[in-house]
Amino acid sequence: MIEHDVLAIGAGPFNLGLAALASTVDDLNVAVLEAQPELRWHAGLLFADATIRGSFLTDLVSLVDPTHRLSFLAYLADADRLYPFYLRDRFRPTRLEFEDYLRWVASRLPSVRLAHRVEALRWDTRLERFTAHVMRGDGTRLLMCAKDIVLGVGTEPYVPEALAGLPGTRLVHSAEYLHRLDRVDGAGRVTVIGSGQSGAEVALDLVRRNLDGGPAVSWLSRSAHTGGSPETCTPEYVAYFHALPEDRRYELLREQRRGVTPGTLSDIHELLYSRELQPGLSEVELRTEVVVRASTVDTAGRAVLDCLHTDTGTRFQHRTDLVIAATGYRERSPHFMGPIRQYLRRDTRGRPHVRLDHSAELDPRVSGRIFVPHADGHSHGTAAADLGYGAVRNATIINAITGRECYRLPKNTAYRSYRIPQNGG
Ligand SMILES: Cc1cc2nc3c(=O)[nH]c(=O)nc-3n(C[C@H](O)[C@H](O)[C@H](O)COP(=O)(O)OP(=O)(O)OC[C@H]3O[C@@H](n4cnc5c(N)ncnc54)[C@H](O)[C@@H]3O)c2cc1C
């Protein structure tokens, strides 16, 4: 049996960041197990010009240790691209280069093991360790163990029930968009559903194709494309959110959606404007306040969406050749967690109770800890999915695991005050 202090499952940005910060802590032995043989970061939406939402400071380490050897700036210097990046005068890395940065980090960390899929996780009461059954890409089976686990298995594409009436040939999730361009190009009309950043980026790409003589485009969304306050992603707000009553937290989660970046909206506007003097192009239709309630196919095999215009209560049908569901992602509920689920303490909605340090509350018979960065949105708010919060969360986890302050956490993070007002004081 191979023993480590920590087994981190999944090597997306969050667990890679954990491995990066742990690499400078001498007495912490972490193994990061990634199922895929190579690192990819949302490949189906990797548009050449798309940028990450924040600046390069939202890399894996800088917001807790800007001098770290695995910062984005260190990567640029190593690739000798520091100067071109500086002269570009825009501080948001493209998503393509952010993916390349992730690979660069992984290649410098012996703790990251690609092609290692965790198939089962158990608590061994005799050893007082979690044991992980791991399948390597070459077919070898390994048994690994650790006192603490960090689950960084990410999310999975979500398609709402209202689209269940569509066959696979008429429906593509936005996560697969760039892998399904043959279907896009072969359609007469493509309809995007969803008002988040993915929906906007797909709509932008479709309008570009439309200008080149591509299909008609409809973008239907429930809400206007506005964003929330960036301070909801600060550690101060996270601590405030974590202390709120359960019902209020769930209410706020429904209200606090990350909107579309102003740059993407302005790019779409610019393209629509440039269509004005180009006759003969297929139609482009942008509609908000629309909820898709059900879906089916007509006798010709086209997709038919049963829609509601929420401001007026009007119901209408929308026909299209292909639907791109930019309907978001849901927490993964990994199969390998089966034997562990009995130990998780849950809230009234059946979600795990997650402490402020991101560990799940477990049955007292289990002396190890499971940290759940893949499933702490309900306890820590919208920051949970934010790259910029990742370094702070990982530093918090490392401090909790080692029982000392390996990393000093930033305290001055928000201008709004999130302390609960005291009566009479
Ligand atoms: C298109 C897109 C763009 C985004 N851009 C931004 C942005 O600019 N800024 C921002 O703040 N946030 C952004 N996000 C949100 C968030 O930062 C990302 O979703 C981020 O990838 C989450 O990282 P993660 O480590 O949790 O999971 P993931 O990146 O999903 O990685 C999880 C990993 O776990 C592995 N895994 C799963 N099961 C197993 C198993 N059994 N054994 C071993 N490995 C396993 C998977 O193969 C995967 O590699 C974006 C999200 C999307 C969808």
GROMACS .gro file of C-alpha atoms and ligand atoms in nm:
model
  478
    1MET     CA    1   0.000   0.000   0.000
    2ILE     CA    2   0.135   0.344  -0.098
    3GLU     CA    3   0.089   0.599   0.181
    4HIS     CA    4   0.068   0.981   0.156
    5ASP     CA    5  -0.048   1.250   0.398
    6VAL     CA    6  -0.309   1.370   0.150
    7LEU     CA    7  -0.470   1.221  -0.158
    8ALA     CA    8  -0.611   1.495  -0.379
    9ILE     CA    9  -0.850   1.351  -0.637
   10GLY     CA   10  -0.875   1.537  -0.971
   11ALA     CA   11  -0.614   1.773  -1.120
   12GLY     CA   12  -0.823   2.069  -1.232
   13PRO     CA   13  -0.708   2.419  -1.134
   14PHE     CA   14  -0.817   2.376  -0.773
   15ASN     CA   15  -0.619   2.063  -0.684
   16LEU     CA   16  -0.327   2.171  -0.903
   17GLY     CA   17  -0.318   2.485  -0.692
   18LEU     CA   18  -0.319   2.271  -0.379
   19ALA     CA   19  -0.022   2.072  -0.513
   20ALA     CA   20   0.159   2.395  -0.607
   21LEU     CA   21   0.118   2.549  -0.261
   22ALA     CA   22   0.196   2.216  -0.090
   23SER     CA   23   0.519   2.183  -0.291
   24THR     CA   24   0.689   2.440  -0.069
   25VAL     CA   25   0.572   2.282   0.259
   26ASP     CA   26   0.848   2.037   0.359
   27ASP     CA   27   0.657   1.793   0.576
   28LEU     CA   28   0.344   1.761   0.361
   29ASN     CA   29   0.330   1.467   0.124
   30VAL     CA   30   0.050   1.511  -0.129
   31ALA     CA   31  -0.039   1.295  -0.430
   32VAL     CA   32  -0.277   1.439  -0.689
   33LEU     CA   33  -0.457   1.171  -0.890
   34GLU     CA   34  -0.600   1.269  -1.228
   35ALA     CA   35  -0.804   1.027  -1.438
   36GLN     CA   36  -0.721   1.179  -1.777
   37PRO     CA   37  -0.387   1.106  -1.950
   38GLU     CA   38  -0.339   1.475  -2.036
   39LEU     CA   39  -0.455   1.799  -1.876
   40ARG     CA   40  -0.725   1.987  -2.063
   41TRP     CA   41  -0.924   2.283  -1.933
   42HIS     CA   42  -1.281   2.304  -2.071
   43ALA     CA   43  -1.155   2.210  -2.419
   44GLY     CA   44  -1.502   2.231  -2.580
   45LEU     CA   45  -1.513   2.606  -2.507
   46LEU     CA   46  -1.150   2.694  -2.568
   47PHE     CA   47  -1.207   2.976  -2.817
   48ALA     CA   48  -0.878   3.120  -2.939
   49ASP     CA   49  -0.949   3.473  -2.812
   50ALA     CA   50  -1.145   3.395  -2.493
   51THR     CA   51  -0.981   3.524  -2.176
   52ILE     CA   52  -1.016   3.418  -1.814
   53ARG     CA   53  -1.249   3.629  -1.602
   54GLY     CA   54  -0.991   3.786  -1.371
   55SER     CA   55  -0.637   3.909  -1.416
   56PHE     CA   56  -0.323   3.691  -1.402
   57LEU     CA   57  -0.343   3.735  -1.022
   58THR     CA   58  -0.613   3.468  -1.019
   59ASP     CA   59  -0.349   3.207  -1.099
   60LEU     CA   60  -0.293   2.909  -0.869
   61VAL     CA   61  -0.077   3.080  -0.606
   62SER     CA   62  -0.039   3.460  -0.631
   63LEU     CA   63  -0.325   3.575  -0.409
   64VAL     CA   64  -0.159   3.403  -0.112
   65ASP     CA   65   0.205   3.403  -0.227
   66PRO     CA   66   0.292   3.639  -0.515
   67THR     CA   67   0.658   3.528  -0.491
   68HIS     CA   68   0.576   3.162  -0.554
   69ARG     CA   69   0.788   2.985  -0.820
   70LEU     CA   70   0.470   2.853  -0.988
   71SER     CA   71   0.296   3.186  -1.047
   72PHE     CA   72   0.160   3.287  -1.388
   73LEU     CA   73   0.436   3.549  -1.416
   74ALA     CA   74   0.701   3.282  -1.348
   75TYR     CA   75   0.543   3.076  -1.628
   76LEU     CA   76   0.555   3.373  -1.867
   77ALA     CA   77   0.919   3.440  -1.778
   78ASP     CA   78   1.007   3.074  -1.829
   79ALA     CA   79   0.843   3.080  -2.174
   80ASP     CA   80   1.008   3.419  -2.247
   81ARG     CA   81   0.669   3.582  -2.305
   82LEU     CA   82   0.685   3.833  -2.021
   83TYR     CA   83   0.759   4.126  -2.248
   84PRO     CA   84   0.490   4.060  -2.510
   85PHE     CA   85   0.240   4.012  -2.223
   86TYR     CA   86   0.344   4.344  -2.067
   87LEU     CA   87   0.316   4.532  -2.397
   88ARG     CA   88  -0.024   4.380  -2.466
   89ASP     CA   89  -0.148   4.603  -2.182
   90ARG     CA   90  -0.432   4.366  -2.093
   91PHE     CA   91  -0.392   4.161  -1.784
   92ARG     CA   92  -0.637   3.880  -1.848
   93PRO     CA   93  -0.456   3.572  -1.983
   94THR     CA   94  -0.632   3.397  -2.270
   95ARG     CA   95  -0.793   3.069  -2.173
   96LEU     CA   96  -0.559   2.891  -2.412
   97GLU     CA   97  -0.253   3.023  -2.232
   98PHE     CA   98  -0.411   2.960  -1.892
   99GLU     CA   99  -0.449   2.594  -1.995
  100ASP     CA  100  -0.085   2.593  -2.106
  101TYR     CA  101   0.009   2.746  -1.768
  102LEU     CA  102  -0.180   2.464  -1.589
  103ARG     CA  103   0.019   2.207  -1.788
  104TRP     CA  104   0.343   2.391  -1.710
  105VAL     CA  105   0.263   2.380  -1.338
  106ALA     CA  106   0.172   2.010  -1.354
  107SER     CA  107   0.496   1.928  -1.535
  108ARG     CA  108   0.692   2.080  -1.245
  109LEU     CA  109   0.511   1.886  -0.974
  110PRO     CA  110   0.610   1.521  -0.922
  111SER     CA  111   0.304   1.491  -0.694
  112VAL     CA  112   0.069   1.511  -0.996
  113ARG     CA  113  -0.006   1.165  -1.142
  114LEU     CA  114  -0.192   1.167  -1.472
  115ALA     CA  115  -0.391   0.863  -1.591
  116HIS     CA  116  -0.468   0.762  -1.229
  117ARG     CA  117  -0.846   0.715  -1.195
  118VAL     CA  118  -0.983   0.669  -0.844
  119GLU     CA  119  -1.243   0.394  -0.856
  120ALA     CA  120  -1.330   0.345  -0.490
  121LEU     CA  121  -1.264   0.525  -0.164
  122ARG     CA  122  -1.311   0.364   0.178
  123TRP     CA  123  -1.242   0.444   0.541
  124ASP     CA  124  -1.030   0.172   0.702
  125THR     CA  125  -1.112   0.178   1.074
  126ARG     CA  126  -0.813  -0.041   1.167
  127LEU     CA  127  -0.554   0.168   0.980
  128GLU     CA  128  -0.739   0.494   1.050
  129ARG     CA  129  -0.672   0.589   0.689
  130PHE     CA  130  -0.877   0.639   0.375
  131THR     CA  131  -0.787   0.379   0.114
  132ALA     CA  132  -0.822   0.454  -0.256
  133HIS     CA  133  -0.845   0.192  -0.529
  134VAL     CA  134  -0.677   0.347  -0.831
  135MET     CA  135  -0.672   0.230  -1.193
  136ARG     CA  136  -0.373   0.350  -1.395
  137GLY     CA  137  -0.389   0.417  -1.767
  138ASP     CA  138  -0.172   0.109  -1.837
  139GLY     CA  139  -0.424  -0.116  -1.657
  140THR     CA  140  -0.226  -0.150  -1.330
  141ARG     CA  141  -0.430  -0.136  -1.010
  142LEU     CA  142  -0.288   0.051  -0.710
  143LEU     CA  143  -0.396   0.072  -0.349
  144MET     CA  144  -0.313   0.406  -0.191
  145CYS     CA  145  -0.394   0.549   0.149
  146ALA     CA  146  -0.395   0.881   0.332
  147LYS     CA  147  -0.532   1.041   0.646
  148ASP     CA  148  -0.689   1.328   0.453
  149ILE     CA  149  -0.865   1.355   0.117
  150VAL     CA  150  -0.925   1.661  -0.102
  151LEU     CA  151  -1.197   1.615  -0.362
  152GLY     CA  152  -1.129   1.830  -0.669
  153VAL     CA  153  -1.334   1.634  -0.921
  154GLY     CA  154  -1.502   1.945  -1.064
  155THR     CA  155  -1.852   1.969  -1.205
  156GLU     CA  156  -2.043   1.802  -1.487
  157PRO     CA  157  -2.256   1.956  -1.765
  158TYR     CA  158  -2.620   2.000  -1.667
  159VAL     CA  159  -2.915   1.980  -1.908
  160PRO     CA  160  -3.254   2.077  -1.759
  161GLU     CA  161  -3.557   1.849  -1.775
  162ALA     CA  162  -3.726   2.094  -2.017
  163LEU     CA  163  -3.479   1.984  -2.290
  164ALA     CA  164  -3.526   1.612  -2.225
  165GLY     CA  165  -3.761   1.585  -2.525
  166LEU     CA  166  -3.478   1.645  -2.774
  167PRO     CA  167  -3.276   1.366  -2.934
  168GLY     CA  168  -2.895   1.384  -2.919
  169THR     CA  169  -2.882   1.491  -3.282
  170ARG     CA  170  -3.068   1.817  -3.198
  171LEU     CA  171  -2.900   1.897  -2.866
  172VAL     CA  172  -2.542   1.982  -2.770
  173HIS     CA  173  -2.426   2.103  -2.429
  174SER     CA  174  -2.205   2.413  -2.451
  175ALA     CA  175  -1.920   2.212  -2.289
  176GLU     CA  176  -1.902   2.016  -2.618
  177TYR     CA  177  -1.958   2.311  -2.853
  178LEU     CA  178  -1.619   2.322  -3.031
  179HIS     CA  179  -1.625   1.944  -3.075
  180ARG     CA  180  -1.963   1.960  -3.256
  181LEU     CA  181  -1.899   2.233  -3.514
  182ASP     CA  182  -1.994   1.997  -3.798
  183ARG     CA  183  -2.351   2.000  -3.665
  184VAL     CA  184  -2.346   2.376  -3.616
  185ASP     CA  185  -2.232   2.439  -3.973
  186GLY     CA  186  -2.489   2.197  -4.113
  187ALA     CA  187  -2.787   2.363  -3.936
  188GLY     CA  188  -3.025   2.624  -4.078
  189ARG     CA  189  -3.085   2.779  -3.732
  190VAL     CA  190  -2.891   2.729  -3.411
  191THR     CA  191  -3.049   2.829  -3.078
  192VAL     CA  192  -2.845   2.900  -2.765
  193ILE     CA  193  -3.022   2.871  -2.431
  194GLY     CA  194  -2.870   3.031  -2.120
  195SER     CA  195  -2.758   3.376  -2.010
  196GLY     CA  196  -2.422   3.297  -1.849
  197GLN     CA  197  -2.070   3.345  -1.982
  198SER     CA  198  -2.072   3.016  -2.178
  199GLY     CA  199  -2.399   3.113  -2.352
  200ALA     CA  200  -2.255   3.452  -2.442
  201GLU     CA  201  -1.932   3.305  -2.580
  202VAL     CA  202  -2.121   3.052  -2.792
  203ALA     CA  203  -2.357   3.328  -2.913
  204LEU     CA  204  -2.055   3.543  -3.002
  205ASP     CA  205  -1.902   3.260  -3.204
  206LEU     CA  206  -2.233   3.193  -3.380
  207VAL     CA  207  -2.277   3.559  -3.474
  208ARG     CA  208  -1.924   3.553  -3.619
  209ARG     CA  209  -2.017   3.246  -3.826
  210ASN     CA  210  -2.342   3.416  -3.928
  211LEU     CA  211  -2.141   3.707  -4.066
  212ASP     CA  212  -1.946   3.455  -4.274
  213GLY     CA  213  -2.274   3.320  -4.420
  214GLY     CA  214  -2.338   3.071  -4.137
  215PRO     CA  215  -2.672   2.964  -3.986
  216ALA     CA  216  -2.942   3.185  -3.837
  217VAL     CA  217  -2.893   3.239  -3.462
  218SER     CA  218  -3.133   3.265  -3.171
  219TRP     CA  219  -3.011   3.336  -2.818
  220LEU     CA  220  -3.287   3.278  -2.565
  221SER     CA  221  -3.228   3.352  -2.200
  222ARG     CA  222  -3.424   3.378  -1.880
  223SER     CA  223  -3.257   3.691  -1.743
  224ALA     CA  224  -3.078   4.000  -1.864
  225HIS     CA  225  -2.704   3.952  -1.887
  226THR     CA  226  -2.592   4.134  -1.576
  227GLY     CA  227  -2.322   4.041  -1.324
  228GLY     CA  228  -2.318   4.037  -0.942
  229SER     CA  229  -2.082   4.217  -0.706
  230PRO     CA  230  -1.721   4.096  -0.738
  231GLU     CA  231  -1.687   4.123  -0.361
  232THR     CA  232  -1.901   3.809  -0.319
  233CYS     CA  233  -1.581   3.625  -0.418
  234THR     CA  234  -1.369   3.768  -0.137
  235PRO     CA  235  -1.270   3.561   0.168
  236GLU     CA  236  -1.451   3.817   0.389
  237TYR     CA  237  -1.779   3.758   0.212
  238VAL     CA  238  -1.720   3.381   0.213
  239ALA     CA  239  -1.693   3.384   0.595
  240TYR     CA  240  -2.008   3.599   0.619
  241PHE     CA  241  -2.200   3.372   0.381
  242HIS     CA  242  -2.087   3.059   0.567
  243ALA     CA  243  -2.234   3.194   0.894
  244LEU     CA  244  -2.580   3.271   0.746
  245PRO     CA  245  -2.881   3.049   0.821
  246GLU     CA  246  -2.917   2.759   0.576
  247ASP     CA  247  -3.240   2.887   0.413
  248ARG     CA  248  -3.088   3.230   0.345
  249ARG     CA  249  -2.776   3.077   0.190
  250TYR     CA  250  -2.982   2.877  -0.056
  251GLU     CA  251  -3.194   3.186  -0.139
  252LEU     CA  252  -2.882   3.394  -0.206
  253LEU     CA  253  -2.732   3.125  -0.429
  254ARG     CA  254  -3.036   3.151  -0.655
  255GLU     CA  255  -2.994   3.532  -0.674
  256GLN     CA  256  -2.615   3.556  -0.709
  257ARG     CA  257  -2.539   3.438  -1.060
  258ARG     CA  258  -2.213   3.542  -1.221
  259GLY     CA  259  -2.309   3.741  -1.529
  260VAL     CA  260  -2.141   3.783  -1.864
  261THR     CA  261  -1.819   3.984  -1.878
  262PRO     CA  262  -1.877   4.331  -2.028
  263GLY     CA  263  -1.610   4.257  -2.292
  264THR     CA  264  -1.805   3.963  -2.438
  265LEU     CA  265  -2.131   4.163  -2.447
  266SER     CA  266  -1.958   4.453  -2.616
  267ASP     CA  267  -1.799   4.216  -2.874
  268ILE     CA  268  -2.145   4.078  -2.956
  269HIS     CA  269  -2.285   4.430  -2.990
  270GLU     CA  270  -2.000   4.526  -3.221
  271LEU     CA  271  -2.060   4.225  -3.447
  272LEU     CA  272  -2.435   4.293  -3.458
  273TYR     CA  273  -2.358   4.651  -3.553
  274SER     CA  274  -2.128   4.539  -3.831
  275ARG     CA  275  -2.415   4.325  -3.972
  276GLU     CA  276  -2.626   4.637  -4.030
  277LEU     CA  277  -2.484   4.710  -4.373
  278GLN     CA  278  -2.453   4.348  -4.484
  279PRO     CA  279  -2.777   4.239  -4.653
  280GLY     CA  280  -2.865   3.876  -4.720
  281LEU     CA  281  -2.737   3.725  -4.396
  282SER     CA  282  -2.953   3.481  -4.201
  283GLU     CA  283  -3.144   3.622  -3.905
  284VAL     CA  284  -2.990   3.683  -3.561
  285GLU     CA  285  -3.238   3.699  -3.273
  286LEU     CA  286  -3.151   3.785  -2.910
  287ARG     CA  287  -3.430   3.744  -2.655
  288THR     CA  288  -3.429   3.772  -2.277
  289GLU     CA  289  -3.704   3.694  -2.022
  290VAL     CA  290  -3.769   3.361  -2.194
  291VAL     CA  291  -3.806   3.032  -2.009
  292VAL     CA  292  -3.805   2.706  -2.205
  293ARG     CA  293  -4.071   2.485  -2.043
  294ALA     CA  294  -4.065   2.174  -2.261
  295SER     CA  295  -3.924   2.041  -2.587
  296THR     CA  296  -4.016   1.799  -2.862
  297VAL     CA  297  -3.949   1.734  -3.233
  298ASP     CA  298  -4.195   1.806  -3.515
  299THR     CA  299  -4.280   1.571  -3.804
  300ALA     CA  300  -3.985   1.707  -4.004
  301GLY     CA  301  -3.755   1.619  -3.714
  302ARG     CA  302  -3.682   1.983  -3.615
  303ALA     CA  303  -3.657   2.079  -3.249
  304VAL     CA  304  -3.961   2.259  -3.108
  305LEU     CA  305  -3.922   2.453  -2.782
  306ASP     CA  306  -4.227   2.539  -2.578
  307CYS     CA  307  -4.137   2.884  -2.436
  308LEU     CA  308  -4.282   3.131  -2.187
  309HIS     CA  309  -4.216   3.505  -2.205
  310THR     CA  310  -4.205   3.577  -1.833
  311ASP     CA  311  -4.280   3.952  -1.835
  312THR     CA  312  -4.607   3.909  -2.026
  313GLY     CA  313  -4.702   3.545  -1.961
  314THR     CA  314  -4.713   3.482  -2.340
  315ARG     CA  315  -4.648   3.124  -2.449
  316PHE     CA  316  -4.492   3.058  -2.786
  317GLN     CA  317  -4.317   2.788  -2.985
  318HIS     CA  318  -3.967   2.821  -3.120
  319ARG     CA  319  -3.844   2.593  -3.402
  320THR     CA  320  -3.479   2.529  -3.463
  321ASP     CA  321  -3.235   2.273  -3.607
  322LEU     CA  322  -2.991   2.260  -3.320
  323VAL     CA  323  -3.008   2.363  -2.954
  324ILE     CA  324  -2.691   2.456  -2.766
  325ALA     CA  325  -2.770   2.414  -2.396
  326ALA     CA  326  -2.552   2.668  -2.216
  327THR     CA  327  -2.736   2.563  -1.904
  328GLY     CA  328  -2.443   2.529  -1.671
  329TYR     CA  329  -2.285   2.262  -1.458
  330ARG     CA  330  -2.379   2.067  -1.147
  331GLU     CA  331  -2.167   1.923  -0.871
  332ARG     CA  332  -2.037   1.578  -0.955
  333SER     CA  333  -2.146   1.302  -0.723
  334PRO     CA  334  -1.858   1.061  -0.782
  335HIS     CA  335  -1.935   0.692  -0.789
  336PHE     CA  336  -1.616   0.619  -0.593
  337MET     CA  337  -1.762   0.800  -0.289
  338GLY     CA  338  -2.028   0.525  -0.245
  339PRO     CA  339  -1.877   0.361   0.066
  340ILE     CA  340  -1.801   0.702   0.224
  341ARG     CA  341  -2.142   0.867   0.188
  342GLN     CA  342  -2.274   0.703   0.508
  343TYR     CA  343  -2.021   0.905   0.711
  344LEU     CA  344  -2.121   1.250   0.579
  345ARG     CA  345  -2.333   1.477   0.802
  346ARG     CA  346  -2.599   1.653   0.594
  347ASP     CA  347  -2.815   1.965   0.606
  348THR     CA  348  -3.194   1.959   0.567
  349ARG     CA  349  -3.157   1.952   0.187
  350GLY     CA  350  -2.929   1.649   0.198
  351ARG     CA  351  -2.609   1.843   0.120
  352PRO     CA  352  -2.295   1.785   0.329
  353HIS     CA  353  -2.230   2.019   0.621
  354VAL     CA  354  -1.905   2.191   0.524
  355ARG     CA  355  -1.689   2.372   0.780
  356LEU     CA  356  -1.534   2.712   0.710
  357ASP     CA  357  -1.201   2.531   0.643
  358HIS     CA  358  -1.377   2.338   0.359
  359SER     CA  359  -1.377   2.000   0.536
  360ALA     CA  360  -1.699   1.801   0.544
  361GLU     CA  361  -1.844   1.715   0.885
  362LEU     CA  362  -1.804   1.338   0.926
  363ASP     CA  363  -1.924   1.072   1.163
  364PRO     CA  364  -1.693   1.087   1.473
  365ARG     CA  365  -1.580   0.728   1.401
  366VAL     CA  366  -1.377   0.873   1.112
  367SER     CA  367  -1.064   1.052   1.233
  368GLY     CA  368  -0.947   1.156   0.883
  369ARG     CA  369  -1.087   1.456   0.697
  370ILE     CA  370  -1.243   1.505   0.354
  371PHE     CA  371  -1.209   1.852   0.206
  372VAL     CA  372  -1.469   1.924  -0.060
  373PRO     CA  373  -1.367   2.209  -0.295
  374HIS     CA  374  -1.588   2.044  -0.561
  375ALA     CA  375  -1.903   2.077  -0.348
  376ASP     CA  376  -1.890   2.383  -0.123
  377GLY     CA  377  -2.101   2.633  -0.320
  378HIS     CA  378  -2.398   2.583  -0.085
  379SER     CA  379  -2.179   2.655   0.219
  380HIS     CA  380  -1.934   2.916   0.084
  381GLY     CA  381  -2.126   3.093  -0.194
  382THR     CA  382  -2.041   3.182  -0.552
  383ALA     CA  383  -1.671   3.225  -0.467
  384ALA     CA  384  -1.648   2.845  -0.456
  385ALA     CA  385  -1.623   2.824  -0.837
  386ASP     CA  386  -1.397   3.128  -0.872
  387LEU     CA  387  -1.033   3.080  -0.971
  388GLY     CA  388  -0.941   3.385  -0.762
  389TYR     CA  389  -1.068   3.217  -0.446
  390GLY     CA  390  -0.881   2.893  -0.522
  391ALA     CA  391  -0.545   2.997  -0.374
  392VAL     CA  392  -0.706   3.116  -0.050
  393ARG     CA  393  -0.912   2.797  -0.019
  394ASN     CA  394  -0.606   2.580  -0.080
  395ALA     CA  395  -0.399   2.778   0.172
  396THR     CA  396  -0.684   2.735   0.422
  397ILE     CA  397  -0.689   2.359   0.357
  398ILE     CA  398  -0.309   2.328   0.392
  399ASN     CA  399  -0.315   2.526   0.719
  400ALA     CA  400  -0.594   2.299   0.849
  401ILE     CA  401  -0.414   1.978   0.748
  402THR     CA  402  -0.077   2.078   0.895
  403GLY     CA  403  -0.232   2.247   1.201
  404ARG     CA  404  -0.017   2.557   1.158
  405GLU     CA  405  -0.006   2.873   0.952
  406CYS     CA  406   0.199   2.759   0.650
  407TYR     CA  407   0.038   3.040   0.451
  408ARG     CA  408  -0.080   3.372   0.589
  409LEU     CA  409  -0.431   3.438   0.466
  410PRO     CA  410  -0.526   3.785   0.337
  411LYS     CA  411  -0.754   3.967   0.583
  412ASN     CA  412  -0.818   4.297   0.408
  413THR     CA  413  -1.021   4.172   0.112
  414ALA     CA  414  -1.348   4.368   0.082
  415TYR     CA  415  -1.451   4.731   0.121
  416ARG     CA  416  -1.807   4.641   0.213
  417SER     CA  417  -1.842   4.546   0.579
  418TYR     CA  418  -1.969   4.193   0.628
  419ARG     CA  419  -1.961   4.189   1.007
  420ILE     CA  420  -2.310   4.130   1.145
  421PRO     CA  421  -2.430   4.463   1.298
  422GLN     CA  422  -2.458   4.448   1.679
  423ASN     CA  423  -2.769   4.597   1.842
  424GLY     CA  424  -2.684   4.893   2.069
  425GLY     CA  425  -2.321   4.888   1.978
  426LIG     C1  426  -1.567   2.725  -1.990
  426LIG     C2  427  -1.538   2.767  -1.849
  426LIG     C3  428  -1.456   2.875  -1.826
  426LIG     C4  429  -1.429   2.914  -1.695
  426LIG     N1  430  -1.353   3.024  -1.677
  426LIG     C5  431  -1.334   3.070  -1.554
  426LIG     C6  432  -1.261   3.191  -1.533
  426LIG     O1  433  -1.215   3.253  -1.627
  426LIG     N2  434  -1.244   3.236  -1.407
  426LIG     C7  435  -1.298   3.170  -1.299
  426LIG     O2  436  -1.282   3.214  -1.187
  426LIG     N3  437  -1.365   3.053  -1.314
  426LIG     C8  438  -1.387   3.003  -1.439
  426LIG     N4  439  -1.458   2.888  -1.456
  426LIG     C9  440  -1.507   2.817  -1.335
  426LIG    C10  441  -1.399   2.727  -1.265
  426LIG     O3  442  -1.285   2.799  -1.235
  426LIG    C11  443  -1.362   2.609  -1.350
  426LIG     O4  444  -1.477   2.531  -1.368
  426LIG    C12  445  -1.248   2.520  -1.291
  426LIG     O5  446  -1.207   2.433  -1.394
  426LIG    C13  447  -1.288   2.438  -1.171
  426LIG     O6  448  -1.174   2.363  -1.135
  426LIG     P1  449  -1.180   2.223  -1.061
  426LIG     O7  450  -1.039   2.193  -1.023
  426LIG     O8  451  -1.283   2.224  -0.955
  426LIG     O9  452  -1.241   2.117  -1.166
  426LIG     P2  453  -1.211   2.069  -1.313
  426LIG    O10  454  -1.134   2.169  -1.390
  426LIG    O11  455  -1.343   2.025  -1.367
  426LIG    O12  456  -1.118   1.939  -1.293
  426LIG    C14  457  -1.165   1.822  -1.230
  426LIG    C15  458  -1.073   1.709  -1.266
  426LIG    O13  459  -1.107   1.595  -1.189
  426LIG    C16  460  -1.082   1.480  -1.268
  426LIG     N5  461  -1.153   1.364  -1.213
  426LIG    C17  462  -1.288   1.346  -1.205
  426LIG     N6  463  -1.315   1.225  -1.152
  426LIG    C18  464  -1.195   1.165  -1.123
  426LIG    C19  465  -1.157   1.040  -1.066
  426LIG     N7  466  -1.247   0.948  -1.029
  426LIG     N8  467  -1.024   1.014  -1.049
  426LIG    C20  468  -0.929   1.104  -1.087
  426LIG     N9  469  -0.961   1.225  -1.143
  426LIG    C21  470  -1.092   1.255  -1.161
  426LIG    C22  471  -1.132   1.523  -1.406
  426LIG    O14  472  -1.076   1.442  -1.509
  426LIG    C23  473  -1.086   1.669  -1.413
  426LIG    O15  474  -0.961   1.681  -1.477
  426LIG    C24  475  -1.486   2.844  -1.584
  426LIG    C25  476  -1.569   2.735  -1.609
  426LIG    C26  477  -1.596   2.697  -1.740
  426LIG    C27  478  -1.690   2.582  -1.763
   0.00000   0.00000   0.00000
